[in-house]
């Protein structure tokens, strides 16, 4: 178990030191599993750094890309430029996922809480009470388990809401690959991305050898600035959808194109975006895909409901 100050100390290390520490974690993972490992390669900037680090040490280690059909075309094209990348596909396409489970709205946490509240029946009353009041069955107040009032409207929305799309479209193919090959995964997850990932790092560090599902996150103590600096300073090719890496007067790096490149049609976090949001930008840069997701997949109704612009 690590203390938060230890993570903060590591996050403030020079990039050159972080690179060496990450390579050490990669080597430990490789040695522990006798080379029977793989790394998740989404084609995004974070996993591009991981690919570069791993391949500089062990070119034989395969990458795994899950083609959900929701990626930017530029991402898929970039992935195809690399050798030794296994490509898997989910068993269910996105239109069937939202039809079966519901739309990914607001955040994974909110979508899960809404899904819980939409379940009826006596067996679900304890969970429903927790989501509505924050009080568990022992009478203890757990504010983080309560759905914010702002999103109570989603409980009665004319469409289903769910966080399960990621499980069906991304996690299941990875689990299938692990079961078929026995290889143990590495990913480019960083603690700085969320409180949940911070807690995971504090609990198990970079290499979780002794869990039910062993996993390595050798870049867990990196930040987005480290990723951008690595790509720029080491002249590492990355997907064109990000545009250029530029530096402001304070030395902060950013991309001129997309900032994040997850699933194009995902609505998680869209309500927080300032200025031109992902859907407005999609209409400008990928109009055919915009038309598909807004009009064919039904995102128009959902985005109107949560008051997110898309025109």
mmCIF file of N, CA and C in Angstrom, residues 67-185:
data_model
loop_
_atom_site.group_PDB
_atom_site.id
_atom_site.type_symbol
_atom_site.label_atom_id
_atom_site.label_comp_id
_atom_site.label_asym_id
_atom_site.label_seq_id
_atom_site.Cartn_x
_atom_site.Cartn_y
_atom_site.Cartn_z
ATOM 1 N N UNK A 67 -11.155 -3.541 -32.302
ATOM 2 C CA UNK A 67 -11.834 -2.740 -33.316
ATOM 3 C C UNK A 67 -13.329 -2.737 -33.015
ATOM 4 N N UNK A 68 -13.769 -1.721 -32.285
ATOM 5 C CA UNK A 68 -15.179 -1.642 -31.886
ATOM 6 C C UNK A 68 -16.063 -1.057 -32.982
ATOM 7 N N UNK A 69 -15.420 -0.447 -33.994
ATOM 8 C CA UNK A 69 -16.184 0.261 -35.015
ATOM 9 C C UNK A 69 -16.501 1.684 -34.600
ATOM 10 N N UNK A 70 -16.008 2.089 -33.425
ATOM 11 C CA UNK A 70 -16.296 3.424 -32.891
ATOM 12 C C UNK A 70 -15.073 4.332 -32.902
ATOM 13 N N UNK A 71 -13.956 3.820 -33.400
ATOM 14 C CA UNK A 71 -12.725 4.595 -33.388
ATOM 15 C C UNK A 71 -12.690 5.609 -34.538
ATOM 16 N N UNK A 72 -11.927 6.663 -34.332
ATOM 17 C CA UNK A 72 -11.681 7.606 -35.422
ATOM 18 C C UNK A 72 -10.992 6.859 -36.568
ATOM 19 N N UNK A 73 -11.331 7.161 -37.816
ATOM 20 C CA UNK A 73 -10.669 6.506 -38.954
ATOM 21 C C UNK A 73 -9.153 6.671 -38.907
ATOM 22 N N UNK A 74 -8.702 7.819 -38.438
ATOM 23 C CA UNK A 74 -7.261 8.073 -38.352
ATOM 24 C C UNK A 74 -6.586 7.132 -37.349
ATOM 25 N N UNK A 75 -7.307 6.786 -36.297
ATOM 26 C CA UNK A 75 -6.769 5.864 -35.304
ATOM 27 C C UNK A 75 -6.601 4.472 -35.909
ATOM 28 N N UNK A 76 -7.620 3.996 -36.602
ATOM 29 C CA UNK A 76 -7.552 2.666 -37.207
ATOM 30 C C UNK A 76 -6.452 2.595 -38.253
ATOM 31 N N UNK A 77 -6.286 3.667 -39.017
ATOM 32 C CA UNK A 77 -5.228 3.705 -40.025
ATOM 33 C C UNK A 77 -3.857 3.675 -39.368
ATOM 34 N N UNK A 78 -3.709 4.376 -38.252
ATOM 35 C CA UNK A 78 -2.442 4.399 -37.527
ATOM 36 C C UNK A 78 -2.106 3.016 -36.964
ATOM 37 N N UNK A 79 -3.098 2.338 -36.429
ATOM 38 C CA UNK A 79 -2.878 1.001 -35.870
ATOM 39 C C UNK A 79 -2.373 0.051 -36.948
ATOM 40 N N UNK A 80 -2.916 0.160 -38.146
ATOM 41 C CA UNK A 80 -2.541 -0.725 -39.249
ATOM 42 C C UNK A 80 -1.082 -0.549 -39.669
ATOM 43 N N UNK A 81 -0.469 0.553 -39.285
ATOM 44 C CA UNK A 81 0.910 0.818 -39.665
ATOM 45 C C UNK A 81 1.919 0.050 -38.815
ATOM 46 N N UNK A 82 1.443 -0.658 -37.792
ATOM 47 C CA UNK A 82 2.338 -1.354 -36.868
ATOM 48 C C UNK A 82 2.221 -2.865 -37.017
ATOM 49 N N UNK A 83 3.357 -3.522 -36.906
ATOM 50 C CA UNK A 83 3.404 -4.978 -36.982
ATOM 51 C C UNK A 83 3.092 -5.600 -35.623
ATOM 52 N N UNK A 84 2.755 -6.881 -35.664
ATOM 53 C CA UNK A 84 2.543 -7.671 -34.449
ATOM 54 C C UNK A 84 1.460 -7.074 -33.544
ATOM 55 N N UNK A 85 0.380 -6.628 -34.176
ATOM 56 C CA UNK A 85 -0.783 -6.135 -33.437
ATOM 57 C C UNK A 85 -1.957 -7.049 -33.742
ATOM 58 N N UNK A 86 -2.431 -7.761 -32.733
ATOM 59 C CA UNK A 86 -3.605 -8.610 -32.910
ATOM 60 C C UNK A 86 -4.853 -7.728 -32.882
ATOM 61 N N UNK A 87 -5.786 -7.997 -33.786
ATOM 62 C CA UNK A 87 -7.007 -7.196 -33.865
ATOM 63 C C UNK A 87 -8.209 -8.080 -33.552
ATOM 64 N N UNK A 88 -8.945 -7.694 -32.522
ATOM 65 C CA UNK A 88 -10.156 -8.410 -32.130
ATOM 66 C C UNK A 88 -11.365 -7.511 -32.337
ATOM 67 N N UNK A 89 -12.515 -8.119 -32.413
ATOM 68 C CA UNK A 89 -13.770 -7.368 -32.540
ATOM 69 C C UNK A 89 -14.759 -7.861 -31.494
ATOM 70 N N UNK A 90 -15.592 -6.964 -30.992
ATOM 71 C CA UNK A 90 -16.612 -7.391 -30.014
ATOM 72 C C UNK A 90 -17.660 -8.266 -30.684
ATOM 73 N N UNK A 91 -18.348 -9.042 -29.892
ATOM 74 C CA UNK A 91 -19.370 -9.933 -30.424
ATOM 75 C C UNK A 91 -20.656 -9.188 -30.766
ATOM 76 N N UNK A 92 -20.802 -7.973 -30.231
ATOM 77 C CA UNK A 92 -22.028 -7.211 -30.446
ATOM 78 C C UNK A 92 -21.687 -5.816 -30.943
ATOM 79 N N UNK A 93 -22.270 -5.353 -32.039
ATOM 80 C CA UNK A 93 -22.001 -3.997 -32.528
ATOM 81 C C UNK A 93 -22.671 -2.955 -31.627
ATOM 82 N N UNK A 94 -22.231 -1.704 -31.764
ATOM 83 C CA UNK A 94 -22.682 -0.650 -30.863
ATOM 84 C C UNK A 94 -24.187 -0.424 -30.935
ATOM 85 N N UNK A 95 -24.761 -0.492 -32.132
ATOM 86 C CA UNK A 95 -26.211 -0.253 -32.236
ATOM 87 C C UNK A 95 -27.000 -1.299 -31.453
ATOM 88 N N UNK A 96 -26.502 -2.534 -31.412
ATOM 89 C CA UNK A 96 -27.162 -3.573 -30.629
ATOM 90 C C UNK A 96 -26.910 -3.399 -29.134
ATOM 91 N N UNK A 97 -25.726 -2.880 -28.799
ATOM 92 C CA UNK A 97 -25.399 -2.641 -27.388
ATOM 93 C C UNK A 97 -26.343 -1.609 -26.787
ATOM 94 N N UNK A 98 -26.535 -0.481 -27.484
ATOM 95 C CA UNK A 98 -27.412 0.552 -26.931
ATOM 96 C C UNK A 98 -28.876 0.105 -26.966
ATOM 97 N N UNK A 99 -29.202 -0.732 -27.934
ATOM 98 C CA UNK A 99 -30.558 -1.259 -27.994
ATOM 99 C C UNK A 99 -30.819 -2.225 -26.840
ATOM 100 N N UNK A 100 -29.799 -3.021 -26.494
ATOM 101 C CA UNK A 100 -29.928 -4.037 -25.451
ATOM 102 C C UNK A 100 -29.737 -3.471 -24.052
ATOM 103 N N UNK A 101 -28.735 -2.588 -23.877
ATOM 104 C CA UNK A 101 -28.376 -2.108 -22.552
ATOM 105 C C UNK A 101 -28.729 -0.638 -22.308
ATOM 106 N N UNK A 102 -28.454 0.222 -23.268
ATOM 107 C CA UNK A 102 -28.721 1.636 -23.088
ATOM 108 C C UNK A 102 -27.558 2.497 -23.535
ATOM 109 N N UNK A 103 -27.774 3.807 -23.494
ATOM 110 C CA UNK A 103 -26.774 4.773 -23.962
ATOM 111 C C UNK A 103 -25.780 5.140 -22.857
ATOM 112 N N UNK A 104 -24.499 5.313 -23.222
ATOM 113 C CA UNK A 104 -23.495 5.776 -22.257
ATOM 114 C C UNK A 104 -23.602 7.297 -22.083
ATOM 115 N N UNK A 105 -24.167 7.730 -20.974
ATOM 116 C CA UNK A 105 -24.468 9.144 -20.761
ATOM 117 C C UNK A 105 -23.829 9.656 -19.472
ATOM 118 N N UNK A 106 -23.293 10.863 -19.522
ATOM 119 C CA UNK A 106 -22.742 11.640 -18.393
ATOM 120 C C UNK A 106 -21.418 11.046 -17.904
ATOM 121 N N UNK A 107 -21.470 9.870 -17.257
ATOM 122 C CA UNK A 107 -20.256 9.209 -16.762
ATOM 123 C C UNK A 107 -20.603 7.761 -16.449
ATOM 124 N N UNK A 108 -19.582 6.934 -16.283
ATOM 125 C CA UNK A 108 -19.830 5.535 -15.943
ATOM 126 C C UNK A 108 -20.576 5.423 -14.617
ATOM 127 N N UNK A 109 -20.184 6.260 -13.677
ATOM 128 C CA UNK A 109 -20.808 6.219 -12.350
ATOM 129 C C UNK A 109 -22.276 6.618 -12.423
ATOM 130 N N UNK A 110 -22.564 7.728 -13.068
ATOM 131 C CA UNK A 110 -23.947 8.200 -13.181
ATOM 132 C C UNK A 110 -24.797 7.196 -13.947
ATOM 133 N N UNK A 111 -24.265 6.681 -15.056
ATOM 134 C CA UNK A 111 -25.017 5.721 -15.863
ATOM 135 C C UNK A 111 -25.337 4.461 -15.065
ATOM 136 N N UNK A 112 -24.376 4.005 -14.253
ATOM 137 C CA UNK A 112 -24.612 2.823 -13.414
ATOM 138 C C UNK A 112 -25.694 3.112 -12.383
ATOM 139 N N UNK A 113 -25.646 4.276 -11.747
ATOM 140 C CA UNK A 113 -26.637 4.615 -10.726
ATOM 141 C C UNK A 113 -28.035 4.737 -11.337
ATOM 142 N N UNK A 114 -28.113 5.316 -12.519
ATOM 143 C CA UNK A 114 -29.408 5.438 -13.200
ATOM 144 C C UNK A 114 -29.944 4.046 -13.540
ATOM 145 N N UNK A 115 -29.059 3.201 -14.015
ATOM 146 C CA UNK A 115 -29.474 1.823 -14.343
ATOM 147 C C UNK A 115 -30.009 1.107 -13.109
ATOM 148 N N UNK A 116 -29.351 1.312 -11.982
ATOM 149 C CA UNK A 116 -29.814 0.707 -10.725
ATOM 150 C C UNK A 116 -31.206 1.214 -10.346
ATOM 151 N N UNK A 117 -31.428 2.501 -10.522
ATOM 152 C CA UNK A 117 -32.702 3.101 -10.125
ATOM 153 C C UNK A 117 -33.850 2.710 -11.049
ATOM 154 N N UNK A 118 -33.531 2.321 -12.249
ATOM 155 C CA UNK A 118 -34.587 1.948 -13.196
ATOM 156 C C UNK A 118 -35.034 0.501 -13.008
ATOM 157 N N UNK A 119 -34.317 -0.233 -12.181
ATOM 158 C CA UNK A 119 -34.722 -1.603 -11.884
ATOM 159 C C UNK A 119 -35.803 -1.590 -10.816
ATOM 160 N N UNK A 120 -36.848 -2.311 -11.051
ATOM 161 C CA UNK A 120 -37.929 -2.398 -10.066
ATOM 162 C C UNK A 120 -37.847 -3.734 -9.338
ATOM 163 N N UNK A 121 -38.685 -3.892 -8.335
ATOM 164 C CA UNK A 121 -38.727 -5.159 -7.606
ATOM 165 C C UNK A 121 -38.168 -5.040 -6.204
ATOM 166 N N UNK A 122 -38.672 -5.866 -5.307
ATOM 167 C CA UNK A 122 -38.281 -5.828 -3.898
ATOM 168 C C UNK A 122 -36.796 -6.104 -3.695
ATOM 169 N N UNK A 123 -36.227 -6.967 -4.537
ATOM 170 C CA UNK A 123 -34.819 -7.338 -4.376
ATOM 171 C C UNK A 123 -33.873 -6.178 -4.637
ATOM 172 N N UNK A 124 -34.372 -5.125 -5.275
ATOM 173 C CA UNK A 124 -33.514 -3.988 -5.619
ATOM 174 C C UNK A 124 -33.790 -2.763 -4.745
ATOM 175 N N UNK A 125 -34.661 -2.871 -3.756
ATOM 176 C CA UNK A 125 -35.044 -1.715 -2.958
ATOM 177 C C UNK A 125 -33.887 -1.143 -2.144
ATOM 178 N N UNK A 126 -33.013 -1.992 -1.636
ATOM 179 C CA UNK A 126 -31.871 -1.507 -0.851
ATOM 180 C C UNK A 126 -30.947 -0.662 -1.725
ATOM 181 N N UNK A 127 -30.690 -1.160 -2.934
ATOM 182 C CA UNK A 127 -29.827 -0.418 -3.855
ATOM 183 C C UNK A 127 -30.493 0.880 -4.282
ATOM 184 N N UNK A 128 -31.774 0.826 -4.577
ATOM 185 C CA UNK A 128 -32.502 2.033 -4.984
ATOM 186 C C UNK A 128 -32.458 3.089 -3.884
ATOM 187 N N UNK A 129 -32.643 2.663 -2.644
ATOM 188 C CA UNK A 129 -32.594 3.610 -1.525
ATOM 189 C C UNK A 129 -31.207 4.232 -1.393
ATOM 190 N N UNK A 130 -30.162 3.420 -1.606
ATOM 191 C CA UNK A 130 -28.788 3.918 -1.536
ATOM 192 C C UNK A 130 -28.555 4.973 -2.601
ATOM 193 N N UNK A 131 -29.014 4.705 -3.822
ATOM 194 C CA UNK A 131 -28.811 5.658 -4.914
ATOM 195 C C UNK A 131 -29.616 6.941 -4.722
ATOM 196 N N UNK A 132 -30.754 6.852 -4.077
ATOM 197 C CA UNK A 132 -31.606 8.030 -3.885
ATOM 198 C C UNK A 132 -31.215 8.856 -2.663
ATOM 199 N N UNK A 133 -30.842 8.183 -1.572
ATOM 200 C CA UNK A 133 -30.600 8.887 -0.303
ATOM 201 C C UNK A 133 -29.140 8.909 0.133
ATOM 202 N N UNK A 134 -28.360 7.930 -0.335
ATOM 203 C CA UNK A 134 -26.970 7.826 0.099
ATOM 204 C C UNK A 134 -26.806 6.986 1.357
ATOM 205 N N UNK A 135 -27.924 6.464 1.909
ATOM 206 C CA UNK A 135 -27.845 5.648 3.122
ATOM 207 C C UNK A 135 -27.880 4.164 2.770
ATOM 208 N N UNK A 136 -26.899 3.408 3.313
ATOM 209 C CA UNK A 136 -26.864 1.970 3.048
ATOM 210 C C UNK A 136 -27.767 1.240 4.039
ATOM 211 N N UNK A 137 -27.803 -0.074 3.944
ATOM 212 C CA UNK A 137 -28.721 -0.851 4.779
ATOM 213 C C UNK A 137 -28.359 -0.831 6.257
ATOM 214 N N UNK A 138 -27.134 -0.385 6.582
ATOM 215 C CA UNK A 138 -26.728 -0.246 7.978
ATOM 216 C C UNK A 138 -27.020 1.146 8.532
ATOM 217 N N UNK A 139 -27.598 1.992 7.676
ATOM 218 C CA UNK A 139 -27.909 3.344 8.117
ATOM 219 C C UNK A 139 -26.743 4.305 8.009
ATOM 220 N N UNK A 140 -25.670 3.869 7.380
ATOM 221 C CA UNK A 140 -24.494 4.725 7.210
ATOM 222 C C UNK A 140 -24.654 5.583 5.962
ATOM 223 N N UNK A 141 -24.256 6.859 6.073
ATOM 224 C CA UNK A 141 -24.387 7.776 4.947
ATOM 225 C C UNK A 141 -23.163 7.668 4.052
ATOM 226 N N UNK A 142 -23.397 7.341 2.772
ATOM 227 C CA UNK A 142 -22.322 7.163 1.791
ATOM 228 C C UNK A 142 -22.600 8.108 0.612
ATOM 229 N N UNK A 143 -22.198 9.364 0.718
ATOM 230 C CA UNK A 143 -22.556 10.357 -0.308
ATOM 231 C C UNK A 143 -22.087 10.015 -1.712
ATOM 232 N N UNK A 144 -20.991 9.284 -1.828
ATOM 233 C CA UNK A 144 -20.479 8.951 -3.163
ATOM 234 C C UNK A 144 -21.324 7.873 -3.844
ATOM 235 N N UNK A 145 -22.222 7.248 -3.088
ATOM 236 C CA UNK A 145 -23.085 6.207 -3.638
ATOM 237 C C UNK A 145 -24.460 6.734 -4.032
ATOM 238 N N UNK A 146 -24.625 8.038 -3.936
ATOM 239 C CA UNK A 146 -25.919 8.673 -4.204
ATOM 240 C C UNK A 146 -25.901 9.380 -5.551
ATOM 241 N N UNK A 147 -26.974 9.202 -6.327
ATOM 242 C CA UNK A 147 -27.083 9.883 -7.616
ATOM 243 C C UNK A 147 -27.372 11.361 -7.389
ATOM 244 N N UNK A 148 -26.565 12.229 -8.007
ATOM 245 C CA UNK A 148 -26.771 13.673 -7.876
ATOM 246 C C UNK A 148 -28.159 14.047 -8.389
ATOM 247 N N UNK A 149 -28.822 14.974 -7.692
ATOM 248 C CA UNK A 149 -30.179 15.372 -8.058
ATOM 249 C C UNK A 149 -30.268 15.859 -9.506
ATOM 250 N N UNK A 150 -29.180 16.462 -9.965
ATOM 251 C CA UNK A 150 -29.165 16.991 -11.325
ATOM 252 C C UNK A 150 -29.508 15.931 -12.356
ATOM 253 N N UNK A 151 -29.171 14.665 -12.048
ATOM 254 C CA UNK A 151 -29.349 13.603 -13.031
ATOM 255 C C UNK A 151 -30.515 12.672 -12.725
ATOM 256 N N UNK A 152 -31.336 13.033 -11.750
ATOM 257 C CA UNK A 152 -32.528 12.228 -11.473
ATOM 258 C C UNK A 152 -33.456 12.167 -12.679
ATOM 259 N N UNK A 153 -33.395 13.189 -13.522
ATOM 260 C CA UNK A 153 -34.255 13.227 -14.707
ATOM 261 C C UNK A 153 -34.004 12.043 -15.630
ATOM 262 N N UNK A 154 -32.785 11.476 -15.593
ATOM 263 C CA UNK A 154 -32.441 10.359 -16.469
ATOM 264 C C UNK A 154 -33.176 9.077 -16.095
ATOM 265 N N UNK A 155 -33.631 9.001 -14.854
ATOM 266 C CA UNK A 155 -34.347 7.805 -14.414
ATOM 267 C C UNK A 155 -35.627 7.616 -15.221
ATOM 268 N N UNK A 156 -36.253 8.724 -15.606
ATOM 269 C CA UNK A 156 -37.500 8.668 -16.370
ATOM 270 C C UNK A 156 -37.306 9.070 -17.832
ATOM 271 N N UNK A 157 -36.067 9.064 -18.293
ATOM 272 C CA UNK A 157 -35.779 9.443 -19.680
ATOM 273 C C UNK A 157 -36.440 8.458 -20.645
ATOM 274 N N UNK A 158 -36.785 8.912 -21.849
ATOM 275 C CA UNK A 158 -37.442 8.034 -22.829
ATOM 276 C C UNK A 158 -36.470 7.110 -23.553
ATOM 277 N N UNK A 159 -35.330 6.866 -22.952
ATOM 278 C CA UNK A 159 -34.331 5.949 -23.510
ATOM 279 C C UNK A 159 -33.602 5.292 -22.351
ATOM 280 N N UNK A 160 -33.012 4.144 -22.582
ATOM 281 C CA UNK A 160 -32.273 3.445 -21.537
ATOM 282 C C UNK A 160 -30.872 4.028 -21.379
ATOM 283 N N UNK A 161 -30.369 3.969 -20.162
ATOM 284 C CA UNK A 161 -29.036 4.484 -19.837
ATOM 285 C C UNK A 161 -28.225 3.360 -19.195
ATOM 286 N N UNK A 162 -26.970 3.222 -19.613
ATOM 287 C CA UNK A 162 -26.136 2.154 -19.074
ATOM 288 C C UNK A 162 -24.655 2.445 -19.296
ATOM 289 N N UNK A 163 -23.846 1.918 -18.410
ATOM 290 C CA UNK A 163 -22.390 2.009 -18.542
ATOM 291 C C UNK A 163 -21.806 0.728 -19.127
ATOM 292 N N UNK A 164 -22.650 -0.225 -19.532
ATOM 293 C CA UNK A 164 -22.190 -1.559 -19.880
ATOM 294 C C UNK A 164 -21.543 -1.683 -21.253
ATOM 295 N N UNK A 165 -21.609 -0.621 -22.071
ATOM 296 C CA UNK A 165 -21.042 -0.718 -23.416
ATOM 297 C C UNK A 165 -19.551 -1.046 -23.380
ATOM 298 N N UNK A 166 -18.821 -0.482 -22.436
ATOM 299 C CA UNK A 166 -17.382 -0.733 -22.349
ATOM 300 C C UNK A 166 -17.105 -2.198 -22.022
ATOM 301 N N UNK A 167 -17.923 -2.782 -21.134
ATOM 302 C CA UNK A 167 -17.750 -4.199 -20.790
ATOM 303 C C UNK A 167 -17.951 -5.083 -22.011
ATOM 304 N N UNK A 168 -18.982 -4.776 -22.788
ATOM 305 C CA UNK A 168 -19.333 -5.614 -23.940
ATOM 306 C C UNK A 168 -18.365 -5.415 -25.096
ATOM 307 N N UNK A 169 -18.010 -4.154 -25.370
ATOM 308 C CA UNK A 169 -17.263 -3.854 -26.583
ATOM 309 C C UNK A 169 -15.745 -3.891 -26.408
ATOM 310 N N UNK A 170 -15.256 -3.660 -25.200
ATOM 311 C CA UNK A 170 -13.807 -3.617 -25.000
ATOM 312 C C UNK A 170 -13.297 -4.691 -24.043
ATOM 313 N N UNK A 171 -13.909 -4.782 -22.869
ATOM 314 C CA UNK A 171 -13.372 -5.704 -21.864
ATOM 315 C C UNK A 171 -13.553 -7.159 -22.268
ATOM 316 N N UNK A 172 -14.707 -7.497 -22.840
ATOM 317 C CA UNK A 172 -14.950 -8.890 -23.201
ATOM 318 C C UNK A 172 -13.922 -9.404 -24.215
ATOM 319 N N UNK A 173 -13.607 -8.656 -25.285
ATOM 320 C CA UNK A 173 -12.575 -9.146 -26.215
ATOM 321 C C UNK A 173 -11.206 -9.335 -25.547
ATOM 322 N N UNK A 174 -10.852 -8.442 -24.611
ATOM 323 C CA UNK A 174 -9.582 -8.596 -23.898
ATOM 324 C C UNK A 174 -9.603 -9.859 -23.044
ATOM 325 N N UNK A 175 -10.695 -10.074 -22.326
ATOM 326 C CA UNK A 175 -10.811 -11.277 -21.495
ATOM 327 C C UNK A 175 -10.728 -12.542 -22.360
ATOM 328 N N UNK A 176 -11.360 -12.485 -23.522
ATOM 329 C CA UNK A 176 -11.345 -13.613 -24.448
ATOM 330 C C UNK A 176 -9.912 -13.910 -24.893
ATOM 331 N N UNK A 177 -9.169 -12.850 -25.203
ATOM 332 C CA UNK A 177 -7.781 -13.008 -25.651
ATOM 333 C C UNK A 177 -6.918 -13.629 -24.545
ATOM 334 N N UNK A 178 -7.096 -13.141 -23.317
ATOM 335 C CA UNK A 178 -6.329 -13.676 -22.188
ATOM 336 C C UNK A 178 -6.643 -15.152 -21.978
ATOM 337 N N UNK A 179 -7.912 -15.504 -22.082
ATOM 338 C CA UNK A 179 -8.325 -16.894 -21.894
ATOM 339 C C UNK A 179 -7.737 -17.789 -22.977
ATOM 340 N N UNK A 180 -7.686 -17.279 -24.206
ATOM 341 C CA UNK A 180 -7.193 -18.080 -25.333
ATOM 342 C C UNK A 180 -5.677 -18.206 -25.348
ATOM 343 N N UNK A 181 -4.974 -17.154 -24.905
ATOM 344 C CA UNK A 181 -3.509 -17.141 -25.032
ATOM 345 C C UNK A 181 -2.767 -17.338 -23.710
ATOM 346 N N UNK A 182 -3.401 -16.998 -22.608
ATOM 347 C CA UNK A 182 -2.728 -17.071 -21.316
ATOM 348 C C UNK A 182 -1.801 -15.903 -21.045
ATOM 349 N N UNK A 183 -1.700 -14.981 -21.995
ATOM 350 C CA UNK A 183 -0.814 -13.825 -21.819
ATOM 351 C C UNK A 183 -1.398 -12.828 -20.800
ATOM 352 N N UNK A 184 -0.516 -12.156 -20.085
ATOM 353 C CA UNK A 184 -0.931 -11.195 -19.070
ATOM 354 C C UNK A 184 -0.801 -9.772 -19.620
ATOM 355 N N UNK A 185 -1.778 -8.914 -19.316
ATOM 356 C CA UNK A 185 -1.861 -7.608 -19.970
ATOM 357 C C UNK A 185 -1.046 -6.490 -19.330
#
